[in-house]
Amino acid sequence: MPQNQIFDLLLRNARLRGGQTLQDIAVRQGRIAAIGPALTATAVVEEDAGGRLVLPGLVDTHIHLDKSCLLCRCRDAGGGLKGAIAAVSRLKRDFTIEDVYERGARTLERAITQGTMHMRTHVELDPLVGLRSFEAMKRLKRDYAFAIDLSICVFPQEGMTHDPAVERLLTQALAEGADLLGGCPYTDADPSLHMERIFALAVAHDVDLDFHLDFDLDPSWSHLEEICRRTMAAGWQGRVAVGHATKLAAIDDAALGRVIALLADAGVGVTALPATDLYLNGRDANHRAPRGVAPVHRLAEGGVAVSVATNNVLNPFTPFGDGSLMRMGNLYANLMHLGPESFGDCLDMISNGAARLMRITDYGIAVGGQADLIVLDADDEADAFGGIAAPLMGFKRGRKSFVRPAATLLM
């Protein structure tokens, strides 16, 4: 690098994953222009990471901003998946653009200050809510672009083959700015036709797909094989993901091995959603409830693109959540008995691996990459992940987008 260059941002004394020597990160026009120890350079803005761990902005592959923060309206949902769907369905008719925007913004701001800089939000479309939630998501995407890249996935939560209006709404949303399409076969009276129509729409509009799939612990049936088969038939390898897939937690090792090979061949990614999957699954087993979360670390070992994500926040599906992907990854590691030797792999599930699943280009801390950076309140990768270290500040495309000062004891 030529000496004495002037950059837009110079982040000094950053500790990068796997590195021993502190590095300076220089940014110009939103991209990383140089990385090295003690760079001889000046910048419009200079910040000191103080030897703390710096990661690329985190990636949440699966969240529902449109129905977040609903606890105050439906605390008596009755529990379980069907009860949660029914409770939100009763509320959707009265959703307004302003209401969805306000609740979504509340959750989005929490996620941003927890270090998330890329997010895929799933948005329900049906005759009850029309396009109102979708319109709110488009506003959120525009208004918070300074801090996060928001991708909008429209999908029919309550099925589509029963009412032609649902497909018309999906088609309209795809024409008006939706980024990709989702599906939910297990809620449809004709799951196979549901998948057929969703794939046809995706091919017609040239968009990626992300399905809610196999959300129970009954291993006697599954839609995953059909998803893989349709993915290969459409030539959509690498462009399809599924969320939940909790049946994978209920099959034996031999069956899991066959599924891993099938997913890898089809290029279908899988997202585990620990908070929701734990909360809703296994209720009939009382105190013997199984974990009920897809073992995506096993899938990653077989070459499958995987991620761990948030799903729902403060609603009947998951009455918890603070937007922290570090907390979600940590929860997953606890569930799967993964120790420090696997912490790096779990970090990948909310960063590099999640970016792969979402096909985000120029991701990561490398020269030429997009300058999305977070500084964690820790100087060691294992301590940061094990201790759920809070981000102290973040830079979106090289511009400071949030600060969270470290806690201070007053003696």
CSV table of C-alpha atoms in Angstrom, one decimal:
chain,number,residue,atom,x,y,z
A,1,MET,CA,0.0,0.0,0.0
A,2,PRO,CA,1.4,3.5,-0.9
A,3,GLN,CA,2.3,5.4,2.3
A,4,ASN,CA,0.4,8.3,3.8
A,5,GLN,CA,-2.9,7.7,2.0
A,6,ILE,CA,-6.0,9.4,3.2
A,7,PHE,CA,-9.0,7.1,3.9
A,8,ASP,CA,-12.6,7.6,4.9
A,9,LEU,CA,-12.1,5.5,8.0
A,10,LEU,CA,-9.2,4.0,9.8
A,11,LEU,CA,-10.0,1.4,12.5
A,12,ARG,CA,-6.9,0.8,14.5
A,13,ASN,CA,-5.8,-2.1,16.7
A,14,ALA,CA,-8.4,-4.6,15.6
A,15,ARG,CA,-8.1,-8.2,16.6
A,16,LEU,CA,-9.3,-10.4,13.8
A,17,ARG,CA,-10.4,-14.0,14.0
A,18,GLY,CA,-7.4,-16.4,13.9
A,19,GLY,CA,-4.9,-13.6,14.1
A,20,GLN,CA,-2.3,-12.8,16.8
A,21,THR,CA,-1.1,-9.4,15.6
A,22,LEU,CA,-3.4,-6.4,15.9
A,23,GLN,CA,-4.4,-5.0,12.6
A,24,ASP,CA,-5.5,-1.6,11.2
A,25,ILE,CA,-8.4,-1.6,8.8
A,26,ALA,CA,-8.6,1.2,6.2
A,27,VAL,CA,-11.8,2.0,4.4
A,28,ARG,CA,-12.5,4.0,1.3
A,29,GLN,CA,-15.9,4.5,-0.4
A,30,GLY,CA,-17.6,1.9,1.7
A,31,ARG,CA,-15.0,-0.9,1.0
A,32,ILE,CA,-12.0,-2.2,2.8
A,33,ALA,CA,-9.0,-0.7,1.1
A,34,ALA,CA,-6.1,-2.0,3.2
A,35,ILE,CA,-5.5,-4.3,6.2
A,36,GLY,CA,-2.2,-4.4,8.1
A,37,PRO,CA,-0.4,-3.7,11.4
A,38,ALA,CA,0.2,0.0,12.2
A,39,LEU,CA,-0.7,1.3,8.8
A,40,THR,CA,1.0,4.6,7.9
A,41,ALA,CA,-2.1,6.5,6.8
A,42,THR,CA,-4.5,9.2,7.8
A,43,ALA,CA,-8.3,9.2,7.6
A,44,VAL,CA,-11.3,11.5,7.9
A,45,VAL,CA,-12.4,9.4,10.8
A,46,GLU,CA,-10.1,7.4,13.0
A,47,GLU,CA,-11.3,4.9,15.7
A,48,ASP,CA,-9.4,2.7,18.0
A,49,ALA,CA,-10.7,-0.9,18.6
A,50,GLY,CA,-8.3,-1.2,21.6
A,51,GLY,CA,-7.3,-4.7,20.8
A,52,ARG,CA,-10.9,-5.9,20.8
A,53,LEU,CA,-12.3,-8.6,18.5
A,54,VAL,CA,-13.7,-7.2,15.2
A,55,LEU,CA,-16.1,-9.2,13.1
A,56,PRO,CA,-18.0,-8.6,9.9
A,57,GLY,CA,-21.5,-7.4,10.5
A,58,LEU,CA,-23.7,-10.4,11.6
A,59,VAL,CA,-26.3,-12.0,9.3
A,60,ASP,CA,-29.8,-12.9,10.4
A,61,THR,CA,-31.2,-15.2,7.7
A,62,HIS,CA,-34.7,-15.7,9.1
A,63,ILE,CA,-36.8,-13.3,11.1
A,64,HIS,CA,-40.5,-12.1,11.1
A,65,LEU,CA,-40.4,-8.3,11.7
A,66,ASP,CA,-44.1,-8.0,10.7
A,67,LYS,CA,-45.4,-10.0,13.7
A,68,SER,CA,-42.8,-9.1,16.3
A,69,CYS,CA,-43.7,-7.3,19.5
A,70,LEU,CA,-47.3,-8.6,19.7
A,71,LEU,CA,-47.2,-10.0,23.2
A,72,CYS,CA,-49.3,-7.2,24.7
A,73,ARG,CA,-52.1,-8.2,22.3
A,74,CYS,CA,-52.2,-11.9,22.6
A,75,ARG,CA,-50.8,-13.3,25.8
A,76,ASP,CA,-53.4,-16.1,25.9
A,77,ALA,CA,-52.5,-17.7,22.6
A,78,GLY,CA,-52.7,-21.2,24.1
A,79,GLY,CA,-49.2,-22.4,23.2
A,80,GLY,CA,-48.1,-24.6,20.4
A,81,LEU,CA,-47.6,-23.8,16.7
A,82,LYS,CA,-51.3,-24.0,15.8
A,83,GLY,CA,-52.2,-21.7,18.7
A,84,ALA,CA,-49.6,-19.2,17.7
A,85,ILE,CA,-50.7,-19.2,14.0
A,86,ALA,CA,-54.3,-18.8,15.0
A,87,ALA,CA,-53.6,-15.9,17.5
A,88,VAL,CA,-51.6,-13.9,14.9
A,89,SER,CA,-54.2,-14.6,12.3
A,90,ARG,CA,-56.9,-13.0,14.4
A,91,LEU,CA,-54.8,-9.9,14.7
A,92,LYS,CA,-53.7,-9.5,11.1
A,93,ARG,CA,-56.9,-8.1,9.8
A,94,ASP,CA,-56.4,-5.0,12.0
A,95,PHE,CA,-52.7,-4.5,11.1
A,96,THR,CA,-51.9,-1.1,9.6
A,97,ILE,CA,-48.8,-0.1,7.7
A,98,GLU,CA,-47.9,2.3,10.6
A,99,ASP,CA,-48.4,-0.4,13.3
A,100,VAL,CA,-46.3,-3.0,11.4
A,101,TYR,CA,-43.7,-0.4,10.8
A,102,GLU,CA,-43.5,0.7,14.4
A,103,ARG,CA,-43.2,-2.8,15.8
A,104,GLY,CA,-40.8,-3.9,13.0
A,105,ALA,CA,-38.6,-0.8,13.7
A,106,ARG,CA,-38.4,-1.6,17.4
A,107,THR,CA,-37.1,-5.1,16.6
A,108,LEU,CA,-34.9,-3.9,13.8
A,109,GLU,CA,-33.2,-1.3,16.0
A,110,ARG,CA,-32.5,-4.0,18.7
A,111,ALA,CA,-30.9,-6.2,16.0
A,112,ILE,CA,-28.8,-3.4,14.6
A,113,THR,CA,-27.4,-2.5,18.0
A,114,GLN,CA,-26.6,-6.2,18.6
A,115,GLY,CA,-24.4,-6.2,15.5
A,116,THR,CA,-26.7,-7.4,12.7
A,117,MET,CA,-26.0,-5.8,9.3
A,118,HIS,CA,-27.8,-8.2,6.9
A,119,MET,CA,-31.2,-9.6,7.5
A,120,ARG,CA,-33.9,-11.6,5.7
A,121,THR,CA,-37.3,-10.8,7.0
A,122,HIS,CA,-40.2,-13.2,6.1
A,123,VAL,CA,-43.5,-11.3,5.5
A,124,GLU,CA,-46.9,-12.9,5.5
A,125,LEU,CA,-49.3,-12.1,2.5
A,126,ASP,CA,-52.9,-13.2,2.5
A,127,PRO,CA,-56.3,-11.6,2.0
A,128,LEU,CA,-56.5,-10.8,5.8
A,129,VAL,CA,-53.4,-8.5,5.8
A,130,GLY,CA,-53.2,-7.8,2.0
A,131,LEU,CA,-50.0,-5.9,1.2
A,132,ARG,CA,-49.9,-3.7,4.3
A,133,SER,CA,-47.1,-5.6,6.1
A,134,PHE,CA,-45.2,-5.7,2.9
A,135,GLU,CA,-45.5,-1.9,2.4
A,136,ALA,CA,-44.2,-1.4,6.0
A,137,MET,CA,-41.2,-3.7,5.2
A,138,LYS,CA,-40.3,-1.6,2.1
A,139,ARG,CA,-40.3,1.5,4.3
A,140,LEU,CA,-38.1,-0.1,6.9
A,141,LYS,CA,-35.7,-1.3,4.2
A,142,ARG,CA,-35.4,2.2,2.9
A,143,ASP,CA,-35.3,4.0,6.3
A,144,TYR,CA,-32.7,1.8,7.9
A,145,ALA,CA,-30.4,1.2,4.9
A,146,PHE,CA,-27.8,3.3,6.7
A,147,ALA,CA,-27.3,0.5,9.2
A,148,ILE,CA,-28.6,-2.8,7.7
A,149,ASP,CA,-29.3,-4.5,4.3
A,150,LEU,CA,-32.9,-5.8,4.7
A,151,SER,CA,-34.1,-8.5,2.3
A,152,ILE,CA,-37.8,-9.0,2.0
A,153,CYS,CA,-39.1,-12.6,1.6
A,154,VAL,CA,-42.9,-12.7,1.0
A,155,PHE,CA,-44.7,-16.0,1.8
A,156,PRO,CA,-48.2,-17.5,2.5
A,157,GLN,CA,-48.1,-18.5,6.2
A,158,GLU,CA,-51.6,-20.0,6.1
A,159,GLY,CA,-51.4,-21.8,2.7
A,160,MET,CA,-52.2,-20.6,-0.8
A,161,THR,CA,-53.9,-23.4,-2.9
A,162,HIS,CA,-57.3,-22.7,-1.2
A,163,ASP,CA,-57.6,-19.1,-2.5
A,164,PRO,CA,-56.3,-17.7,-5.8
A,165,ALA,CA,-56.1,-14.3,-4.2
A,166,VAL,CA,-53.0,-15.4,-2.3
A,167,GLU,CA,-51.0,-16.2,-5.4
A,168,ARG,CA,-52.1,-12.9,-6.9
A,169,LEU,CA,-50.8,-11.0,-3.8
A,170,LEU,CA,-47.4,-12.9,-4.0
A,171,THR,CA,-47.1,-12.0,-7.7
A,172,GLN,CA,-47.9,-8.4,-7.1
A,173,ALA,CA,-45.4,-8.1,-4.3
A,174,LEU,CA,-42.7,-9.7,-6.4
A,175,ALA,CA,-43.5,-7.1,-9.1
A,176,GLU,CA,-43.3,-4.3,-6.5
A,177,GLY,CA,-40.0,-5.0,-4.9
A,178,ALA,CA,-40.0,-8.2,-2.9
A,179,ASP,CA,-36.5,-9.7,-3.0
A,180,LEU,CA,-37.5,-13.4,-2.8
A,181,LEU,CA,-40.3,-15.8,-2.2
A,182,GLY,CA,-41.1,-18.2,0.6
A,183,GLY,CA,-43.4,-21.1,1.2
A,184,CYS,CA,-45.1,-23.0,4.0
A,185,PRO,CA,-46.3,-26.4,2.7
A,186,TYR,CA,-47.2,-27.9,6.0
A,187,THR,CA,-50.1,-25.4,6.5
A,188,ASP,CA,-51.6,-26.0,3.0
A,189,ALA,CA,-54.3,-28.6,2.3
A,190,ASP,CA,-52.2,-29.6,-0.8
A,191,PRO,CA,-48.5,-29.3,0.2
A,192,SER,CA,-47.2,-30.7,-3.1
A,193,LEU,CA,-49.2,-28.3,-5.2
A,194,HIS,CA,-48.1,-25.5,-2.9
A,195,MET,CA,-44.5,-26.3,-3.6
A,196,GLU,CA,-45.1,-26.6,-7.3
A,197,ARG,CA,-46.7,-23.2,-7.5
A,198,ILE,CA,-44.1,-21.5,-5.3
A,199,PHE,CA,-41.3,-22.9,-7.5
A,200,ALA,CA,-43.1,-21.8,-10.7
A,201,LEU,CA,-43.4,-18.3,-9.3
A,202,ALA,CA,-39.7,-18.2,-8.3
A,203,VAL,CA,-38.6,-19.3,-11.8
A,204,ALA,CA,-40.9,-16.9,-13.5
A,205,HIS,CA,-39.6,-14.0,-11.5
A,206,ASP,CA,-36.0,-15.3,-11.2
A,207,VAL,CA,-35.9,-15.0,-7.3
A,208,ASP,CA,-34.5,-17.2,-4.6
A,209,LEU,CA,-36.7,-19.4,-2.3
A,210,ASP,CA,-36.8,-19.9,1.5
A,211,PHE,CA,-39.3,-22.4,2.8
A,212,HIS,CA,-40.7,-23.0,6.3
A,213,LEU,CA,-40.5,-26.7,6.4
A,214,ASP,CA,-41.0,-29.9,8.4
A,215,PHE,CA,-41.8,-28.1,11.7
A,216,ASP,CA,-42.5,-30.9,14.1
A,217,LEU,CA,-40.7,-34.0,15.5
A,218,ASP,CA,-42.6,-36.7,13.6
A,219,PRO,CA,-40.0,-38.5,11.4
A,220,SER,CA,-42.7,-40.6,9.5
A,221,TRP,CA,-43.2,-38.0,6.8
A,222,SER,CA,-41.2,-35.0,5.4
A,223,HIS,CA,-41.4,-32.5,2.6
A,224,LEU,CA,-37.6,-32.1,2.5
A,225,GLU,CA,-36.9,-34.7,-0.2
A,226,GLU,CA,-39.5,-33.1,-2.5
A,227,ILE,CA,-38.0,-29.7,-2.0
A,228,CYS,CA,-34.6,-31.1,-3.0
A,229,ARG,CA,-36.1,-32.8,-6.0
A,230,ARG,CA,-37.9,-29.7,-7.2
A,231,THR,CA,-34.8,-27.6,-6.6
A,232,MET,CA,-32.7,-29.8,-9.0
A,233,ALA,CA,-35.5,-30.0,-11.5
A,234,ALA,CA,-35.7,-26.2,-11.7
A,235,GLY,CA,-32.0,-25.7,-11.7
A,236,TRP,CA,-32.2,-23.7,-8.5
A,237,GLN,CA,-29.3,-25.3,-6.7
A,238,GLY,CA,-27.7,-22.8,-4.3
A,239,ARG,CA,-30.9,-20.6,-4.4
A,240,VAL,CA,-33.1,-22.5,-2.0
A,241,ALA,CA,-33.1,-22.6,1.8
A,242,VAL,CA,-35.4,-24.1,4.4
A,243,GLY,CA,-36.0,-22.9,7.9
A,244,HIS,CA,-36.9,-25.1,11.0
A,245,ALA,CA,-36.5,-28.6,9.5
A,246,THR,CA,-36.9,-29.9,13.1
A,247,LYS,CA,-37.7,-33.4,11.9
A,248,LEU,CA,-33.9,-33.7,11.4
A,249,ALA,CA,-33.7,-33.8,15.2
A,250,ALA,CA,-35.8,-36.9,15.4
A,251,ILE,CA,-34.2,-39.2,12.8
A,252,ASP,CA,-31.3,-41.7,13.3
A,253,ASP,CA,-27.7,-41.3,12.2
A,254,ALA,CA,-28.2,-43.3,9.0
A,255,ALA,CA,-31.2,-41.3,7.9
A,256,LEU,CA,-29.4,-38.0,8.8
A,257,GLY,CA,-26.5,-39.1,6.6
A,258,ARG,CA,-28.8,-39.7,3.7
A,259,VAL,CA,-30.5,-36.3,4.1
A,260,ILE,CA,-27.1,-34.5,4.4
A,261,ALA,CA,-26.0,-36.0,1.1
A,262,LEU,CA,-29.3,-35.1,-0.6
A,263,LEU,CA,-29.2,-31.5,0.7
A,264,ALA,CA,-25.5,-31.1,-0.5
A,265,ASP,CA,-26.3,-32.5,-3.9
A,266,ALA,CA,-29.3,-30.2,-4.3
A,267,GLY,CA,-27.6,-27.1,-2.9
A,268,VAL,CA,-30.4,-26.5,-0.4
A,269,GLY,CA,-29.4,-24.6,2.7
A,270,VAL,CA,-30.9,-25.1,6.2
A,271,THR,CA,-31.5,-22.6,9.0
A,272,ALA,CA,-32.0,-23.6,12.6
A,273,LEU,CA,-34.2,-21.3,14.7
A,274,PRO,CA,-33.3,-22.4,18.3
A,275,ALA,CA,-35.5,-20.1,20.4
A,276,THR,CA,-38.8,-20.9,18.5
A,277,ASP,CA,-38.0,-24.5,17.8
A,278,LEU,CA,-37.3,-25.1,21.5
A,279,TYR,CA,-40.4,-23.2,22.6
A,280,LEU,CA,-42.9,-24.8,20.3
A,281,ASN,CA,-41.6,-28.4,19.9
A,282,GLY,CA,-41.9,-31.4,22.2
A,283,ARG,CA,-44.7,-30.1,24.3
A,284,ASP,CA,-46.5,-33.4,24.4
A,285,ALA,CA,-43.4,-35.0,26.2
A,286,ASN,CA,-43.8,-32.7,29.2
A,287,HIS,CA,-40.6,-32.8,31.3
A,288,ARG,CA,-39.0,-35.2,28.8
A,289,ALA,CA,-39.2,-32.8,26.0
A,290,PRO,CA,-36.5,-33.3,23.3
A,291,ARG,CA,-34.3,-30.5,22.1
A,292,GLY,CA,-36.2,-30.3,18.8
A,293,VAL,CA,-33.6,-28.2,16.9
A,294,ALA,CA,-32.1,-29.3,13.6
A,295,PRO,CA,-28.4,-30.3,14.1
A,296,VAL,CA,-27.1,-27.9,11.4
A,297,HIS,CA,-23.5,-28.2,12.5
A,298,ARG,CA,-23.7,-31.8,11.3
A,299,LEU,CA,-25.1,-30.6,8.0
A,300,ALA,CA,-22.2,-28.1,7.6
A,301,GLU,CA,-19.7,-30.9,8.0
A,302,GLY,CA,-21.3,-32.4,4.9
A,303,GLY,CA,-21.0,-29.3,2.8
A,304,VAL,CA,-24.5,-27.9,3.3
A,305,ALA,CA,-24.9,-24.1,3.7
A,306,VAL,CA,-26.3,-23.5,7.2
A,307,SER,CA,-27.2,-20.7,9.6
A,308,VAL,CA,-28.7,-20.1,13.0
A,309,ALA,CA,-31.2,-17.2,13.1
A,310,THR,CA,-33.8,-15.4,15.2
A,311,ASN,CA,-37.2,-16.2,13.7
A,312,ASN,CA,-39.7,-14.6,16.1
A,313,VAL,CA,-39.4,-11.9,18.8
A,314,LEU,CA,-41.9,-11.2,21.6
A,315,ASN,CA,-44.9,-12.9,20.1
A,316,PRO,CA,-46.9,-16.1,20.5
A,317,PHE,CA,-44.3,-18.1,18.5
A,318,THR,CA,-41.5,-17.0,20.7
A,319,PRO,CA,-42.2,-14.7,23.7
A,320,PHE,CA,-38.5,-13.9,24.2
A,321,GLY,CA,-35.8,-12.1,22.3
A,322,ASP,CA,-33.4,-9.2,22.2
A,323,GLY,CA,-32.2,-9.4,18.6
A,324,SER,CA,-28.8,-10.8,19.6
A,325,LEU,CA,-27.5,-13.3,17.1
A,326,MET,CA,-24.5,-13.9,19.4
A,327,ARG,CA,-27.0,-15.1,22.1
A,328,MET,CA,-28.8,-17.3,19.5
A,329,GLY,CA,-25.6,-18.9,18.4
A,330,ASN,CA,-24.6,-19.4,22.0
A,331,LEU,CA,-28.0,-21.1,22.7
A,332,TYR,CA,-27.4,-23.4,19.8
A,333,ALA,CA,-24.0,-24.4,21.0
A,334,ASN,CA,-25.4,-25.1,24.5
A,335,LEU,CA,-28.2,-27.3,23.0
A,336,MET,CA,-25.8,-29.3,20.8
A,337,HIS,CA,-23.1,-29.8,23.5
A,338,LEU,CA,-20.6,-27.9,21.5
A,339,GLY,CA,-17.6,-26.6,23.4
A,340,PRO,CA,-14.9,-24.1,22.6
A,341,GLU,CA,-13.4,-26.2,19.9
A,342,SER,CA,-16.6,-25.5,17.9
A,343,PHE,CA,-17.2,-21.9,18.8
A,344,GLY,CA,-15.7,-20.7,15.5
A,345,ASP,CA,-18.1,-22.9,13.6
A,346,CYS,CA,-21.0,-21.5,15.5
A,347,LEU,CA,-19.8,-18.0,14.8
A,348,ASP,CA,-19.8,-18.9,11.1
A,349,MET,CA,-23.5,-19.8,11.4
A,350,ILE,CA,-24.3,-16.1,12.1
A,351,SER,CA,-21.7,-14.6,9.9
A,352,ASN,CA,-19.8,-16.2,7.0
A,353,GLY,CA,-21.9,-19.3,6.7
A,354,ALA,CA,-25.1,-17.3,6.9
A,355,ALA,CA,-23.8,-14.9,4.2
A,356,ARG,CA,-23.2,-17.9,2.0
A,357,LEU,CA,-26.8,-19.1,2.5
A,358,MET,CA,-28.1,-15.7,1.6
A,359,ARG,CA,-25.7,-15.4,-1.3
A,360,ILE,CA,-24.2,-12.1,0.0
A,361,THR,CA,-21.3,-11.0,-2.2
A,362,ASP,CA,-18.1,-9.2,-0.9
A,363,TYR,CA,-18.8,-10.3,2.7
A,364,GLY,CA,-16.1,-10.6,5.3
A,365,ILE,CA,-13.0,-8.7,6.5
A,366,ALA,CA,-10.8,-8.7,3.4
A,367,VAL,CA,-9.4,-6.1,1.0
A,368,GLY,CA,-12.1,-5.3,-1.5
A,369,GLY,CA,-14.9,-6.5,0.8
A,370,GLN,CA,-17.8,-4.3,2.0
A,371,ALA,CA,-16.7,-2.5,5.1
A,372,ASP,CA,-19.4,-3.8,7.5
A,373,LEU,CA,-17.6,-4.1,10.9
A,374,ILE,CA,-18.5,-4.6,14.5
A,375,VAL,CA,-16.3,-4.2,17.5
A,376,LEU,CA,-17.1,-6.6,20.4
A,377,ASP,CA,-16.4,-6.1,24.0
A,378,ALA,CA,-13.9,-8.9,24.1
A,379,ASP,CA,-10.3,-9.6,23.0
A,380,ASP,CA,-10.6,-13.3,22.4
A,381,GLU,CA,-12.9,-15.3,20.0
A,382,ALA,CA,-13.8,-18.0,22.5
A,383,ASP,CA,-14.5,-15.5,25.3
A,384,ALA,CA,-16.6,-13.3,22.9
A,385,PHE,CA,-18.8,-16.2,21.9
A,386,GLY,CA,-18.9,-18.1,25.2
A,387,GLY,CA,-19.6,-14.8,27.1
A,388,ILE,CA,-22.1,-13.4,24.5
A,389,ALA,CA,-20.0,-10.3,24.2
A,390,ALA,CA,-21.9,-7.1,23.3
A,391,PRO,CA,-20.9,-5.1,20.3
A,392,LEU,CA,-19.5,-1.7,21.3
A,393,MET,CA,-19.8,0.0,17.9
A,394,GLY,CA,-20.5,-0.8,14.3
A,395,PHE,CA,-19.6,0.5,10.9
A,396,LYS,CA,-21.9,0.0,7.9
A,397,ARG,CA,-20.1,0.5,4.6
A,398,GLY,CA,-17.4,2.3,6.7
A,399,ARG,CA,-19.8,4.7,8.3
A,400,LYS,CA,-20.4,4.4,12.1
A,401,SER,CA,-24.0,3.2,12.4
A,402,PHE,CA,-24.3,2.5,16.2
A,403,VAL,CA,-22.5,2.7,19.5
A,404,ARG,CA,-23.1,0.8,22.7
A,405,PRO,CA,-20.6,2.0,25.4
A,406,ALA,CA,-19.3,-0.7,27.6
A,407,ALA,CA,-20.8,-0.9,31.1
A,408,THR,CA,-18.8,1.0,33.8
A,409,LEU,CA,-18.7,0.2,37.5
A,410,LEU,CA,-19.1,3.2,39.8
A,411,MET,CA,-17.1,2.5,42.9
